[in-house]
Amino acid sequence: MTKVSGSYRRNGKNIYIKQPEFKDLFFVSKLWSDEKTMEDIGGAFNFPENRWEMFYKKMVYPTDGKNFYCLVYTIDDEPIGEVSFHGFDYITKIARFNIKIDYRYRRRGYGEEALKLLFEYFFLEFGGEMIIDSIPTEEGVRVAKRLGFVEIGQYRDGTKMRVAKEEFLNHKRKSSMKVGILTYDGMNMNDYACAHDTLNLVNILHKEEIFKLSPVAFNDKVVLNNGLILNIDSINPDEFEPDIIILPGGNILDNLRDDSDLVKFVLKNLTKCEYICAMEDAIKVLIGCKALDGIIVPRFCNDIDRYINSDKIIDSNFCDDGKILLSSNEIGNFEMIISLVQKVAGLNLSDKLKRRLGIKEYGE
């Protein structure tokens, strides 16, 4: 995803990370001065306002090109910490990292999720190849190992650990995930087939049902956008809580009522699911659910400016905003599903899928 004007934001399930505005450094000052939060990392630190400008220019904007800094927020927009990488070396493409979570919000998985979002940006967008740092606490070491880090030595300042790009991207998150592919009148069957058949192919390639696929229908029959009628053997939407929601594209406008079963299902599961994928015009459902605030959106229709601020629109087949994945055309649909496979099952399997589909990287 290309960095455009405005603060970078990447969404997770329980938190999101976002570059701060200058005024948000008041929270940073408060965080660093808290003794309980800082006791394991050298103690409280005074950060007076006369030092904010120098810090902001170096770490946030315009930066020296070697650092990237975000605050960590709950999904209710409460700032709870910070996450960053720094000291990036353009030759080795290695950086160090930093994570601080307010002590009142610890042991909820927020720090691990914030690091995952940061490393996705570092490895997939920034061009980094390795993260190396010393981790001072046992809990920090356990979290790092869950993200693919390996120990490389013991030192006075902690356990030195590193994770390379392939190690991070191949670190499997879960053994299987429930996928709900939503159906509705006006749906594009090609989009549905792209998601269903591609993820089913992944299960076949892996010889394991990583993606447990279920169509989700709100009627016994679905009238497709070409006028054909599709009979659906659907799971009960009221009893189903998917890990992944996929919204195929189609003639979506008639399904955007706030009281429609489609919108109510998305709203009910919006914060519970791990990932949400929307294809083309189905992005309008997420706009209607106010799920895209602050994130980058691909230009999926000519009048997108009616729905999204221009500084958050890019001309791209596909956008990965962390939890939310959006595609603007058929090519983007495949790119999105491949990215989803990489997030859930690792880089090796997503590469295997691309070879099976005959997709080549640039320069091959």
Short mmCIF file of C-alpha atoms in Angstrom, two decimals:
data_model
loop_
_atom_site.label_atom_id
_atom_site.label_comp_id
_atom_site.label_asym_id
_atom_site.label_seq_id
_atom_site.Cartn_x
_atom_site.Cartn_y
_atom_site.Cartn_z
CA MET A 1 0.00 0.00 0.00
CA THR A 2 1.37 3.40 -0.95
CA LYS A 3 1.83 6.06 1.73
CA VAL A 4 -0.32 9.08 0.90
CA SER A 5 -0.90 12.37 2.66
CA GLY A 6 -2.37 11.99 6.12
CA SER A 7 -1.36 9.74 8.98
CA TYR A 8 -0.66 6.08 8.28
CA ARG A 9 -3.05 3.68 9.98
CA ARG A 10 -3.17 -0.12 10.11
CA ASN A 11 -6.07 -1.98 11.71
CA GLY A 12 -5.99 -5.12 13.82
CA LYS A 13 -8.73 -7.10 15.54
CA ASN A 14 -8.51 -5.49 18.98
CA ILE A 15 -6.26 -2.49 18.35
CA TYR A 16 -4.94 -0.32 15.55
CA ILE A 17 -1.69 1.57 15.07
CA LYS A 18 -1.57 5.10 13.70
CA GLN A 19 1.05 7.78 13.21
CA PRO A 20 0.38 10.54 15.76
CA GLU A 21 -0.47 14.14 15.12
CA PHE A 22 1.86 16.60 16.85
CA LYS A 23 -0.63 17.26 19.66
CA ASP A 24 -0.73 13.52 20.43
CA LEU A 25 2.79 13.75 21.85
CA PHE A 26 1.11 14.83 25.08
CA PHE A 27 0.12 11.16 25.50
CA VAL A 28 3.70 10.08 24.74
CA SER A 29 4.98 12.39 27.47
CA LYS A 30 2.47 10.90 29.89
CA LEU A 31 3.35 7.33 28.88
CA TRP A 32 7.10 7.81 29.29
CA SER A 33 6.72 9.46 32.70
CA ASP A 34 4.66 6.60 34.16
CA GLU A 35 6.88 4.65 36.56
CA LYS A 36 4.92 1.37 36.44
CA THR A 37 4.86 1.36 32.64
CA MET A 38 8.56 2.13 32.33
CA GLU A 39 10.03 0.15 35.25
CA ASP A 40 11.24 -2.78 33.08
CA ILE A 41 12.85 -0.57 30.45
CA GLY A 42 15.04 1.83 32.36
CA GLY A 43 12.55 3.81 34.40
CA ALA A 44 10.40 6.89 33.85
CA PHE A 45 11.64 9.45 31.34
CA ASN A 46 10.89 13.16 31.17
CA PHE A 47 9.70 14.34 27.73
CA PRO A 48 9.07 18.11 27.96
CA GLU A 49 7.19 19.97 25.25
CA ASN A 50 10.31 21.79 24.06
CA ARG A 51 11.66 18.44 22.80
CA TRP A 52 8.53 17.40 20.93
CA GLU A 53 9.34 19.10 17.63
CA MET A 54 12.74 17.44 17.24
CA PHE A 55 11.26 14.03 18.06
CA TYR A 56 8.32 14.50 15.69
CA LYS A 57 10.52 15.53 12.76
CA LYS A 58 12.81 12.54 13.28
CA MET A 59 10.24 9.81 14.02
CA VAL A 60 6.97 10.89 12.37
CA TYR A 61 7.19 13.64 9.76
CA PRO A 62 9.14 14.23 7.62
CA THR A 63 11.47 11.66 9.33
CA ASP A 64 15.04 10.85 8.36
CA GLY A 65 13.89 7.75 6.46
CA LYS A 66 15.25 5.39 9.10
CA ASN A 67 12.44 5.48 11.65
CA PHE A 68 8.71 4.80 11.80
CA TYR A 69 6.58 5.59 14.84
CA CYS A 70 2.94 4.93 15.72
CA LEU A 71 0.69 5.10 18.73
CA VAL A 72 -1.36 2.05 19.68
CA TYR A 73 -5.12 2.55 20.09
CA THR A 74 -7.95 0.32 21.24
CA ILE A 75 -10.81 -0.09 18.78
CA ASP A 76 -12.60 2.50 20.95
CA ASP A 77 -9.87 5.03 19.99
CA GLU A 78 -8.18 5.04 23.41
CA PRO A 79 -4.38 5.52 23.17
CA ILE A 80 -2.65 2.78 25.17
CA GLY A 81 0.95 2.67 23.97
CA GLU A 82 3.50 3.12 21.22
CA VAL A 83 5.25 0.92 18.66
CA SER A 84 8.08 1.76 16.28
CA PHE A 85 11.13 0.64 14.39
CA HIS A 86 14.28 2.73 14.29
CA GLY A 87 17.86 2.82 13.08
CA PHE A 88 17.05 1.27 9.69
CA ASP A 89 20.20 0.47 7.71
CA TYR A 90 19.68 0.93 3.97
CA ILE A 91 22.49 -1.51 3.12
CA THR A 92 21.56 -4.44 5.39
CA LYS A 93 17.85 -3.46 5.56
CA ILE A 94 17.89 -4.22 9.29
CA ALA A 95 16.19 -2.19 12.04
CA ARG A 96 15.50 -2.37 15.76
CA PHE A 97 12.05 -2.11 17.31
CA ASN A 98 10.29 -0.60 20.31
CA ILE A 99 7.00 -1.41 22.04
CA LYS A 100 5.51 0.17 25.14
CA ILE A 101 2.00 -0.58 26.42
CA ASP A 102 0.48 1.24 29.39
CA TYR A 103 0.75 -1.19 32.33
CA ARG A 104 -3.03 -1.06 32.85
CA TYR A 105 -3.60 -2.62 29.40
CA ARG A 106 -1.03 -5.40 29.50
CA ARG A 107 -1.60 -9.17 29.20
CA ARG A 108 -4.48 -8.70 26.76
CA GLY A 109 -2.50 -9.43 23.59
CA TYR A 110 -2.37 -5.77 22.54
CA GLY A 111 1.43 -5.59 22.37
CA GLU A 112 1.72 -8.72 20.24
CA GLU A 113 -0.96 -7.49 17.84
CA ALA A 114 0.67 -4.05 17.58
CA LEU A 115 4.03 -5.64 16.73
CA LYS A 116 2.40 -7.86 14.10
CA LEU A 117 0.90 -4.79 12.41
CA LEU A 118 4.20 -2.91 12.61
CA PHE A 119 6.18 -5.81 11.14
CA GLU A 120 3.66 -6.24 8.31
CA TYR A 121 4.35 -2.63 7.37
CA PHE A 122 8.13 -3.02 7.80
CA PHE A 123 8.44 -6.19 5.72
CA LEU A 124 5.66 -5.73 3.14
CA GLU A 125 5.65 -1.98 2.52
CA PHE A 126 8.81 -0.35 3.84
CA GLY A 127 11.22 -2.87 2.33
CA GLY A 128 12.83 -4.22 5.51
CA GLU A 129 14.50 -7.62 5.63
CA MET A 130 15.25 -8.22 9.33
CA ILE A 131 14.45 -6.97 12.82
CA ILE A 132 17.07 -7.43 15.56
CA ASP A 133 16.90 -6.24 19.16
CA SER A 134 17.56 -7.12 22.79
CA ILE A 135 14.43 -7.95 24.78
CA PRO A 136 14.74 -7.34 28.55
CA THR A 137 11.77 -9.32 29.92
CA GLU A 138 10.75 -12.99 29.85
CA GLU A 139 7.24 -12.06 28.75
CA GLY A 140 8.71 -10.04 25.88
CA VAL A 141 10.75 -13.05 24.78
CA ARG A 142 7.62 -15.25 24.77
CA VAL A 143 5.73 -12.70 22.67
CA ALA A 144 8.64 -12.40 20.23
CA LYS A 145 8.79 -16.17 19.75
CA ARG A 146 5.07 -16.20 18.91
CA LEU A 147 5.90 -13.77 16.09
CA GLY A 148 8.69 -15.92 14.66
CA PHE A 149 11.73 -14.49 16.49
CA VAL A 150 14.68 -16.73 17.38
CA GLU A 151 17.27 -16.22 20.12
CA ILE A 152 20.82 -15.37 19.05
CA GLY A 153 22.45 -14.58 22.41
CA GLN A 154 22.20 -13.50 26.04
CA TYR A 155 23.52 -10.08 27.04
CA ARG A 156 23.36 -7.75 30.02
CA ASP A 157 20.51 -5.77 28.47
CA GLY A 158 18.43 -8.88 27.73
CA THR A 159 17.94 -11.66 25.21
CA LYS A 160 19.09 -10.71 21.73
CA MET A 161 16.58 -11.95 19.14
CA ARG A 162 15.98 -11.57 15.44
CA VAL A 163 13.33 -12.30 12.87
CA ALA A 164 13.87 -12.22 9.10
CA LYS A 165 11.16 -11.36 6.59
CA GLU A 166 10.55 -14.95 5.50
CA GLU A 167 10.52 -16.19 9.10
CA PHE A 168 7.86 -13.65 10.04
CA LEU A 169 5.74 -14.21 6.93
CA ASN A 170 5.96 -18.00 7.29
CA HIS A 171 5.03 -18.02 10.96
CA LYS A 172 1.61 -19.67 10.93
CA ARG A 173 -1.00 -17.89 13.03
CA LYS A 174 -3.72 -20.51 13.45
CA SER A 175 -4.29 -24.11 12.41
CA SER A 176 -7.66 -23.31 10.80
CA MET A 177 -10.11 -20.45 10.37
CA LYS A 178 -13.86 -20.29 9.73
CA VAL A 179 -14.61 -18.34 6.55
CA GLY A 180 -18.04 -16.86 5.86
CA ILE A 181 -18.60 -15.87 2.21
CA LEU A 182 -21.64 -13.59 2.25
CA THR A 183 -24.24 -13.91 -0.50
CA TYR A 184 -26.94 -11.44 -1.52
CA ASP A 185 -29.24 -10.54 -4.41
CA GLY A 186 -27.16 -8.89 -7.14
CA MET A 187 -23.95 -10.74 -6.21
CA ASN A 188 -21.30 -11.35 -8.86
CA MET A 189 -20.82 -15.13 -9.07
CA ASN A 190 -17.30 -14.74 -10.47
CA ASP A 191 -16.24 -12.93 -7.30
CA TYR A 192 -17.80 -15.61 -5.13
CA ALA A 193 -16.04 -18.34 -7.11
CA CYS A 194 -12.71 -16.50 -6.92
CA ALA A 195 -12.81 -16.55 -3.12
CA HIS A 196 -14.35 -20.00 -2.63
CA ASP A 197 -12.41 -21.91 -5.28
CA THR A 198 -9.04 -20.30 -4.51
CA LEU A 199 -9.27 -20.96 -0.77
CA ASN A 200 -10.49 -24.49 -1.44
CA LEU A 201 -7.44 -24.99 -3.67
CA VAL A 202 -5.25 -23.91 -0.75
CA ASN A 203 -6.82 -26.63 1.40
CA ILE A 204 -6.06 -29.17 -1.33
CA LEU A 205 -2.47 -27.99 -1.78
CA HIS A 206 -1.83 -28.09 1.96
CA LYS A 207 -3.71 -31.39 2.45
CA GLU A 208 -5.38 -29.80 5.44
CA GLU A 209 -8.54 -27.73 5.85
CA ILE A 210 -6.98 -24.44 6.85
CA PHE A 211 -9.98 -22.50 5.56
CA LYS A 212 -13.35 -23.90 6.66
CA LEU A 213 -15.58 -22.41 3.98
CA SER A 214 -19.26 -21.64 4.56
CA PRO A 215 -21.64 -19.67 2.35
CA VAL A 216 -23.76 -17.27 4.39
CA ALA A 217 -27.18 -16.58 2.87
CA PHE A 218 -30.11 -14.65 4.23
CA ASN A 219 -32.59 -16.26 1.79
CA ASP A 220 -32.91 -19.76 0.31
CA LYS A 221 -32.31 -18.38 -3.18
CA VAL A 222 -29.98 -15.65 -4.41
CA VAL A 223 -30.67 -13.72 -7.62
CA LEU A 224 -27.25 -13.06 -9.18
CA ASN A 225 -26.31 -9.87 -11.03
CA ASN A 226 -26.78 -11.69 -14.36
CA GLY A 227 -30.34 -12.69 -13.45
CA LEU A 228 -29.59 -16.35 -12.74
CA ILE A 229 -30.89 -17.87 -9.51
CA LEU A 230 -28.54 -19.64 -7.12
CA ASN A 231 -29.84 -22.11 -4.55
CA ILE A 232 -27.77 -21.79 -1.38
CA ASP A 233 -27.20 -24.42 1.29
CA SER A 234 -26.24 -21.86 3.91
CA ILE A 235 -25.04 -22.04 7.46
CA ASN A 236 -27.39 -20.32 9.93
CA PRO A 237 -26.22 -16.67 10.04
CA ASP A 238 -27.59 -16.20 13.56
CA GLU A 239 -25.42 -19.00 14.95
CA PHE A 240 -22.25 -18.44 12.90
CA GLU A 241 -19.28 -16.35 14.05
CA PRO A 242 -16.66 -16.38 11.26
CA ASP A 243 -12.97 -15.70 11.72
CA ILE A 244 -12.92 -14.26 8.20
CA ILE A 245 -15.70 -12.43 6.34
CA ILE A 246 -15.57 -12.22 2.55
CA LEU A 247 -17.90 -9.87 0.67
CA PRO A 248 -18.05 -10.63 -3.09
CA GLY A 249 -18.78 -7.71 -5.37
CA GLY A 250 -22.00 -7.11 -7.28
CA ASN A 251 -24.92 -4.71 -7.50
CA ILE A 252 -24.70 -3.82 -3.84
CA LEU A 253 -26.78 -0.63 -3.56
CA ASP A 254 -30.07 -2.35 -2.70
CA ASN A 255 -28.33 -4.17 0.17
CA LEU A 256 -27.03 -1.06 1.94
CA ARG A 257 -30.05 -0.39 4.16
CA ASP A 258 -28.98 -0.19 7.79
CA ASP A 259 -31.65 -2.73 8.71
CA SER A 260 -30.73 -5.25 5.99
CA ASP A 261 -29.66 -8.71 7.15
CA LEU A 262 -26.37 -8.31 5.29
CA VAL A 263 -25.41 -5.08 7.05
CA LYS A 264 -26.59 -6.35 10.44
CA PHE A 265 -24.46 -9.50 10.07
CA VAL A 266 -21.36 -7.47 9.19
CA LEU A 267 -21.92 -5.06 12.08
CA LYS A 268 -22.45 -7.92 14.54
CA ASN A 269 -19.19 -9.60 13.55
CA LEU A 270 -17.09 -6.55 12.70
CA THR A 271 -15.04 -6.52 15.89
CA LYS A 272 -15.12 -10.29 16.47
CA CYS A 273 -13.57 -11.49 13.21
CA GLU A 274 -9.86 -11.61 12.40
CA TYR A 275 -10.09 -10.37 8.79
CA ILE A 276 -12.62 -8.77 6.45
CA CYS A 277 -12.23 -8.93 2.66
CA ALA A 278 -14.40 -6.81 0.36
CA MET A 279 -14.40 -6.98 -3.43
CA GLU A 280 -15.16 -3.99 -5.64
CA ASP A 281 -18.62 -2.48 -4.96
CA ALA A 282 -18.98 -4.54 -1.78
CA ILE A 283 -16.56 -2.02 -0.26
CA LYS A 284 -19.66 0.19 0.05
CA VAL A 285 -20.99 -2.14 2.74
CA LEU A 286 -17.93 -1.43 4.89
CA ILE A 287 -18.25 2.29 4.18
CA GLY A 288 -21.85 2.08 5.38
CA CYS A 289 -20.69 0.25 8.52
CA LYS A 290 -18.08 2.99 9.14
CA ALA A 291 -15.35 0.35 9.09
CA LEU A 292 -12.97 2.26 6.80
CA ASP A 293 -12.38 5.42 8.82
CA GLY A 294 -8.80 6.61 8.42
CA ILE A 295 -7.53 3.84 6.14
CA ILE A 296 -6.49 3.69 2.50
CA VAL A 297 -9.08 2.55 -0.07
CA PRO A 298 -8.47 1.52 -3.71
CA ARG A 299 -10.43 3.37 -6.40
CA PHE A 300 -13.18 0.80 -6.95
CA CYS A 301 -15.72 3.07 -8.68
CA ASN A 302 -15.72 6.37 -10.56
CA ASP A 303 -17.66 8.24 -7.86
CA ILE A 304 -15.61 6.99 -4.90
CA ASP A 305 -15.03 10.62 -3.83
CA ARG A 306 -18.66 10.64 -2.68
CA TYR A 307 -17.76 8.12 0.02
CA ILE A 308 -14.04 8.52 0.85
CA ASN A 309 -11.81 11.57 1.37
CA SER A 310 -9.51 12.05 -1.62
CA ASP A 311 -6.33 11.79 0.49
CA LYS A 312 -7.31 8.21 1.42
CA ILE A 313 -7.87 7.00 -2.16
CA ILE A 314 -5.19 5.34 -4.30
CA ASP A 315 -5.20 3.84 -7.77
CA SER A 316 -4.43 0.23 -6.91
CA ASN A 317 -5.81 -3.24 -7.57
CA PHE A 318 -5.73 -4.09 -3.89
CA CYS A 319 -5.08 -2.59 -0.44
CA ASP A 320 -3.99 -4.44 2.69
CA ASP A 321 -4.86 -2.35 5.74
CA GLY A 322 -4.09 -5.08 8.28
CA LYS A 323 -7.42 -6.56 9.31
CA ILE A 324 -9.28 -5.12 6.31
CA LEU A 325 -8.40 -6.16 2.75
CA LEU A 326 -9.98 -4.36 -0.22
CA SER A 327 -9.86 -5.04 -3.96
CA SER A 328 -10.96 -2.82 -6.83
CA ASN A 329 -11.05 -5.26 -9.77
CA GLU A 330 -10.68 -8.92 -10.76
CA ILE A 331 -6.88 -8.85 -10.61
CA GLY A 332 -7.10 -7.29 -7.17
CA ASN A 333 -9.50 -10.01 -6.04
CA PHE A 334 -6.82 -12.66 -6.59
CA GLU A 335 -4.13 -10.47 -5.03
CA MET A 336 -6.33 -10.02 -1.98
CA ILE A 337 -7.02 -13.74 -1.53
CA ILE A 338 -3.31 -14.54 -1.94
CA SER A 339 -2.47 -11.93 0.72
CA LEU A 340 -5.06 -13.48 3.03
CA VAL A 341 -3.47 -16.91 2.53
CA GLN A 342 -0.06 -15.46 3.40
CA LYS A 343 -1.41 -13.87 6.60
CA VAL A 344 -3.08 -17.05 7.81
CA ALA A 345 -0.91 -19.86 6.44
CA GLY A 346 2.45 -18.29 5.60
CA LEU A 347 4.55 -17.16 2.66
CA ASN A 348 5.54 -20.62 1.44
CA LEU A 349 1.94 -21.72 0.93
CA SER A 350 0.92 -18.44 -0.72
CA ASP A 351 3.89 -18.80 -3.11
CA LYS A 352 2.82 -22.37 -3.84
CA LEU A 353 -0.67 -21.09 -4.60
CA LYS A 354 0.69 -18.44 -6.98
CA ARG A 355 2.69 -21.04 -8.87
CA ARG A 356 -0.39 -23.24 -9.15
CA LEU A 357 -2.41 -20.30 -10.47
CA GLY A 358 0.37 -19.39 -12.92
CA ILE A 359 1.03 -16.02 -11.30
CA LYS A 360 4.59 -14.74 -11.66
CA GLU A 361 6.35 -12.01 -9.74
CA TYR A 362 7.68 -9.00 -11.64
CA GLY A 363 10.98 -9.89 -13.31
CA GLU A 364 10.43 -13.66 -13.36
#
